[in-house]
Short mmCIF file of C-alpha atoms in Angstrom, two decimals:
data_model
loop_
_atom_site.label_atom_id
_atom_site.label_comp_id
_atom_site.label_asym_id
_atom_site.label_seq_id
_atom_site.Cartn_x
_atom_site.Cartn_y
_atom_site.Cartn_z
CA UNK A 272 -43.18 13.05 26.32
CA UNK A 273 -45.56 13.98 23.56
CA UNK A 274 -45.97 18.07 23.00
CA UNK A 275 -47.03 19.92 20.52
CA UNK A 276 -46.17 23.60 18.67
CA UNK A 277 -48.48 26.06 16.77
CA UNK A 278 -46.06 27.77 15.15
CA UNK A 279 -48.42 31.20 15.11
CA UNK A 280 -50.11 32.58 17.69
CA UNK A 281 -52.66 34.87 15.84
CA UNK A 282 -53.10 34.38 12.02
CA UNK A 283 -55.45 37.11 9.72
CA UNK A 284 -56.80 36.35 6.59
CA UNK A 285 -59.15 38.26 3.84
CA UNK A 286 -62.28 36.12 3.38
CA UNK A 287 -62.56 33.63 0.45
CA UNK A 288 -58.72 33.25 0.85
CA UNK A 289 -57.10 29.80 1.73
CA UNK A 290 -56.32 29.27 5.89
CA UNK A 291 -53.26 27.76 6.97
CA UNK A 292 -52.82 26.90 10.76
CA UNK A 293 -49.36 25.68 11.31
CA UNK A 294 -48.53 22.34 13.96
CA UNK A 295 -45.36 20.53 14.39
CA UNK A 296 -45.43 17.70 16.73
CA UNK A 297 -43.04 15.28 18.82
CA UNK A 298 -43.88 12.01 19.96
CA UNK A 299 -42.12 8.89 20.87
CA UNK A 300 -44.30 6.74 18.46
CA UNK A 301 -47.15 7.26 16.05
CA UNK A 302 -49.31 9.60 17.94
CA UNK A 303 -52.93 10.57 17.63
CA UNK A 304 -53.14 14.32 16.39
CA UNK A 305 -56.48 16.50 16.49
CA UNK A 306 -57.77 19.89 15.63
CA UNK A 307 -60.40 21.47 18.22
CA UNK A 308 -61.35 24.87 17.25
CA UNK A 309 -62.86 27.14 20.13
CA UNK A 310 -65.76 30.24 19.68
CA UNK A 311 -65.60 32.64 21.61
CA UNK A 312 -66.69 32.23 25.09
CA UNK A 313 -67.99 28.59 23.90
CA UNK A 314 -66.16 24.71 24.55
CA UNK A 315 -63.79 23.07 22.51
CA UNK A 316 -65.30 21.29 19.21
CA UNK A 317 -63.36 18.47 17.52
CA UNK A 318 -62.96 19.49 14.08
CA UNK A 319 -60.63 16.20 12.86
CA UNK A 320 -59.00 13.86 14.01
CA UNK A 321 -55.79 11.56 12.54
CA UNK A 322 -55.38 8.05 13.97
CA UNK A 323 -52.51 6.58 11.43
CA UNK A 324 -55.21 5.57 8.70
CA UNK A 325 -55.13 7.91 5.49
CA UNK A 326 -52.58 10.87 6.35
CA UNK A 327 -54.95 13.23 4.51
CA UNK A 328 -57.90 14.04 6.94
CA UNK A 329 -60.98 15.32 6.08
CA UNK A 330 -62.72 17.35 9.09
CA UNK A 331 -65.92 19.30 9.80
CA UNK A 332 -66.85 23.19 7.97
CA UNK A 333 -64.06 22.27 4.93
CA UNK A 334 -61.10 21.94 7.02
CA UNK A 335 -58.35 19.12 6.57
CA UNK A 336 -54.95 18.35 7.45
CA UNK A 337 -52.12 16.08 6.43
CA UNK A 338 -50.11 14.27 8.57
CA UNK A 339 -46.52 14.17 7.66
CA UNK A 340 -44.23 12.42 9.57
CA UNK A 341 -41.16 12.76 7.94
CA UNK A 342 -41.90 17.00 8.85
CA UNK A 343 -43.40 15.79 11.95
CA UNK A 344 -46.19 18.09 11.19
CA UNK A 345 -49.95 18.40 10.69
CA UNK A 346 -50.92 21.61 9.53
CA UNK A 347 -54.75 22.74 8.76
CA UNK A 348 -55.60 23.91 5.97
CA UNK A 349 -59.05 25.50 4.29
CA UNK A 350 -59.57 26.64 0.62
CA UNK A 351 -61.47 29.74 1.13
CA UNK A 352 -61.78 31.08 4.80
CA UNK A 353 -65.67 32.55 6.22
CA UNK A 354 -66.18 34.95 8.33
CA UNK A 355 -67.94 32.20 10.66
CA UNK A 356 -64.31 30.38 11.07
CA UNK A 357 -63.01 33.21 13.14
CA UNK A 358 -62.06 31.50 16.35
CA UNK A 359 -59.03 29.58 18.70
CA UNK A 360 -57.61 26.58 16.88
CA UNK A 361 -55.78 24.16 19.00
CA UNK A 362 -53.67 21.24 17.70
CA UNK A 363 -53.67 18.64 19.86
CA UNK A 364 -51.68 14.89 20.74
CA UNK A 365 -52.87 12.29 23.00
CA UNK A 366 -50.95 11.38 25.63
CA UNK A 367 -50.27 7.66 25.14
CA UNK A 368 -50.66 5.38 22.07
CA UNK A 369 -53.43 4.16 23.34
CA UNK A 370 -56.62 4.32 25.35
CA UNK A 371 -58.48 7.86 26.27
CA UNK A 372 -55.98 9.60 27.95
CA UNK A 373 -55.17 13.03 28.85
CA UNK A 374 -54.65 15.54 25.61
CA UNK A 375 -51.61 17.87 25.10
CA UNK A 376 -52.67 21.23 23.75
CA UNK A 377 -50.60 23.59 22.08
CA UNK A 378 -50.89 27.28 23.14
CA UNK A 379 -53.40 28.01 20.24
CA UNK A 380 -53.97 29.83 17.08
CA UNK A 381 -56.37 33.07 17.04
CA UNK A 382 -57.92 32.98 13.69
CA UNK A 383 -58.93 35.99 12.18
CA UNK A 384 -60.93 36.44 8.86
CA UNK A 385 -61.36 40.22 7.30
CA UNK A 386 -64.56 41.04 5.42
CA UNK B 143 -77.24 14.66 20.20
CA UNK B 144 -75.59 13.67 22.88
CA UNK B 145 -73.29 15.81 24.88
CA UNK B 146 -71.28 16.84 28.25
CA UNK B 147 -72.95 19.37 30.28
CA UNK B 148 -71.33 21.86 32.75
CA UNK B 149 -73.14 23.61 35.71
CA UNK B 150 -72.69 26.34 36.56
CA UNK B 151 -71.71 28.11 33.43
CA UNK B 152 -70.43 31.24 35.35
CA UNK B 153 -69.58 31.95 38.38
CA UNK B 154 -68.73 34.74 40.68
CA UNK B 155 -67.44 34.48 44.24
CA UNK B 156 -65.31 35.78 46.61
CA UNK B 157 -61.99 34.99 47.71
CA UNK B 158 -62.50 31.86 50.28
CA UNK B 159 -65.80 31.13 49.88
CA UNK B 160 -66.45 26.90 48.67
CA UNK B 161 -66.79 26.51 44.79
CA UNK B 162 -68.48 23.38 43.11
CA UNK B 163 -68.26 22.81 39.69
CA UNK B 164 -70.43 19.82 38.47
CA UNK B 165 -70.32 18.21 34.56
CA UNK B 166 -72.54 15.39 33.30
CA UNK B 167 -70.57 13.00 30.87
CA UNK B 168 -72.15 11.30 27.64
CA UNK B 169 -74.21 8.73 28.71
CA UNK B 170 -72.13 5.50 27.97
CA UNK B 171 -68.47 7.66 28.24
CA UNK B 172 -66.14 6.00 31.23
CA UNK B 173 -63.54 8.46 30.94
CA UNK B 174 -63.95 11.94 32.12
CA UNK B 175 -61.35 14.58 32.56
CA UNK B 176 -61.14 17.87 34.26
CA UNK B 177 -58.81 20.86 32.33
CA UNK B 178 -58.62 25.04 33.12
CA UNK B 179 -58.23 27.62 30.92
CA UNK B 180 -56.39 30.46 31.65
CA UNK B 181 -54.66 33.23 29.18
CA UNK B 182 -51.28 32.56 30.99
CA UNK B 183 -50.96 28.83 31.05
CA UNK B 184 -53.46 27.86 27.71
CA UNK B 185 -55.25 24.07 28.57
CA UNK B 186 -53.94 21.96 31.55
CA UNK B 187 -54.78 19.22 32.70
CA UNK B 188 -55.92 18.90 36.10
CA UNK B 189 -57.17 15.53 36.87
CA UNK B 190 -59.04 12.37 35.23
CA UNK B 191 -61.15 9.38 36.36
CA UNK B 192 -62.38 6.64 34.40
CA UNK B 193 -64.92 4.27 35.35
CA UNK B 194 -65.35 6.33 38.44
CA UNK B 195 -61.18 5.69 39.28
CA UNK B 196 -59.40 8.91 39.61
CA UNK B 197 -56.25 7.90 37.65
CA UNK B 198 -53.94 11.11 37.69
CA UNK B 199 -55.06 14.18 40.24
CA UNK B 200 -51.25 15.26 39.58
CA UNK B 201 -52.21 18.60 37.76
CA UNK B 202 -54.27 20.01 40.90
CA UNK B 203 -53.27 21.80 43.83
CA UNK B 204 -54.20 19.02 46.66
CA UNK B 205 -54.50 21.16 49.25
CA UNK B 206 -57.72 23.08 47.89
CA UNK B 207 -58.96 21.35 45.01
CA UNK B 208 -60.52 17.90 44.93
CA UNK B 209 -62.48 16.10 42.32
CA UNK B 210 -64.75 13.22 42.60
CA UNK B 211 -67.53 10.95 40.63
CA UNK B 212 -70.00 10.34 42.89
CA UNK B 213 -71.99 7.78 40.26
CA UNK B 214 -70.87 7.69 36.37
CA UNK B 215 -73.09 10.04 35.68
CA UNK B 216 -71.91 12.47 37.37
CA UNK B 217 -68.29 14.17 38.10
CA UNK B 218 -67.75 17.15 40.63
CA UNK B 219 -64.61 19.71 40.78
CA UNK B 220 -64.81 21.55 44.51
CA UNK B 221 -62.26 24.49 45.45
CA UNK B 222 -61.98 25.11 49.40
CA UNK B 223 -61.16 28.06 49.70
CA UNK B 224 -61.07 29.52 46.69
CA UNK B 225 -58.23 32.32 45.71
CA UNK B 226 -58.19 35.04 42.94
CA UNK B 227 -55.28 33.26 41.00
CA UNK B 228 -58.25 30.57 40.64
CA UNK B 229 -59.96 32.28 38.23
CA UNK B 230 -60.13 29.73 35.11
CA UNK B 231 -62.52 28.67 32.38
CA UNK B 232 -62.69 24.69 33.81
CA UNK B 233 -64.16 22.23 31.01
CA UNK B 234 -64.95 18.88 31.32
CA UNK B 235 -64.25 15.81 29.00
CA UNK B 236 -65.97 13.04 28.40
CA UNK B 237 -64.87 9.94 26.19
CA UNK B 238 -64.49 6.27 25.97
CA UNK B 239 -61.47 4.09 27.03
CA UNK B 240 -60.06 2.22 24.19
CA UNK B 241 -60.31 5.61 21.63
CA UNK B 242 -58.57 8.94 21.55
CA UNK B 243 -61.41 11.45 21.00
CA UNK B 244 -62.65 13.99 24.14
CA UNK B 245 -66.16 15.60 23.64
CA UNK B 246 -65.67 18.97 25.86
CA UNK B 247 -68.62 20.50 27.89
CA UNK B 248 -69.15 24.39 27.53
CA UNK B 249 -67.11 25.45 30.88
CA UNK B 250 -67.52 26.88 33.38
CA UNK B 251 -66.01 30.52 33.87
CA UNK B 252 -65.05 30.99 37.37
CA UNK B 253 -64.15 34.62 38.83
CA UNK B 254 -62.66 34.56 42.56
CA UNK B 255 -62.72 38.40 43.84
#
């Protein structure tokens, strides 16, 4: 079964410095991994998405990640944090190698950025 | 710009009374899923159809909940009767079978006194 792990439930940062959100993975095969990020009191917005092209992924707002198997990882990252990114970061793996199937969340990351 | 839409976006009821939660996939999506939100338990999944099929209902409670897709246009979440433990953020997904990516709705927040 495919899960996922955020290894940090609520991460601060000053703003202008560099955001790291922290995912480790499992899957049985070469999953599909996203990053949704959550507002407060608003939906889930897809901010990237990695589907075993390039394993450096460019997303919306300056965000990437990089998918590294061999760590069975995908952390995101972001050079200088705003105050706007404060919000719920969720890595996610679909369920199956194929087709639109269910998601597996992780239990989230509460970002936090200090003026 | 195209997007899933939840009604209602709030709601407030009390403990027993019939809950309907409605969501309006992309036009063109064939896959839509139903997930809750609560501080406890994070995002599950509670049940998802595509073209109108309900393929896995496991995630719900069968005894109260039941979800349906009247026309593609169109899926529905009901709770009869509803309990306090209900009490959720419920989003619905929309996407295409064949590809990986879910477009959510806004939710709906649901309080059962």
């Amino acid at each position: 079964a495919q899960s996922v792990t955020q290894l940090d439930s609520h991460v601060s940062v000053s703003e202008g410095t560099p955001v790291l959100l922290r995912c480790n993975y499992s899957s049985s095969y070469s999953p599909s991994l996203f990053w949704y990020v959550q507002h407060p009191n608003k939906g889930l917005q897809l901010l990237l998405k990695y589907t075993s092209a390039a394993t450096l992924v460019k997303g919306i707002n300056g965000f990437e990640a990089e998918f590294k198997k061999s760590e069975t990882s995908f952390h995101l990252t972001k050079p200088s944090a705003h105050m706007s990114d404060a919000a719920e970061y969720f890595c996610v793996v679909s369920g199956l190698h194929s087709g639109n199937t269910p998601l597996v969340f992780g239990k989230g990351t509460r970002l936090s950025v200090i003026a | 710009d195209a997007r899933v839409t939840q009604t209602p976006r709030d709601k407030v009821t009390e403990m027993g009374q019939e809950v309907t939660m409605r969501c309006q996939p992309i036009l063109g999506h064939n896959t839509v899923f139903w997930y809750r939100q609560t501080m406890m338990q994070g995002l599950e999944l509670l049940a998802y159809f595509r073209n109108r099929a309900p393929l896995d209902d496991s995630g719900m409670p069968k005894d109260r909940f039941s979800a349906e897709m009247p026309d593609a246009t169109l899926a529905t979440l009901k709770i009869q009767p509803s309990e306090p433990r209900d009490s959720a953020v419920y989003f619905c997904a929309s996407g295409l079978g064949g590809t990986d990516t879910q477009y959510f709705g806004p939710g709906t927040r649901l309080t059962v006194l």
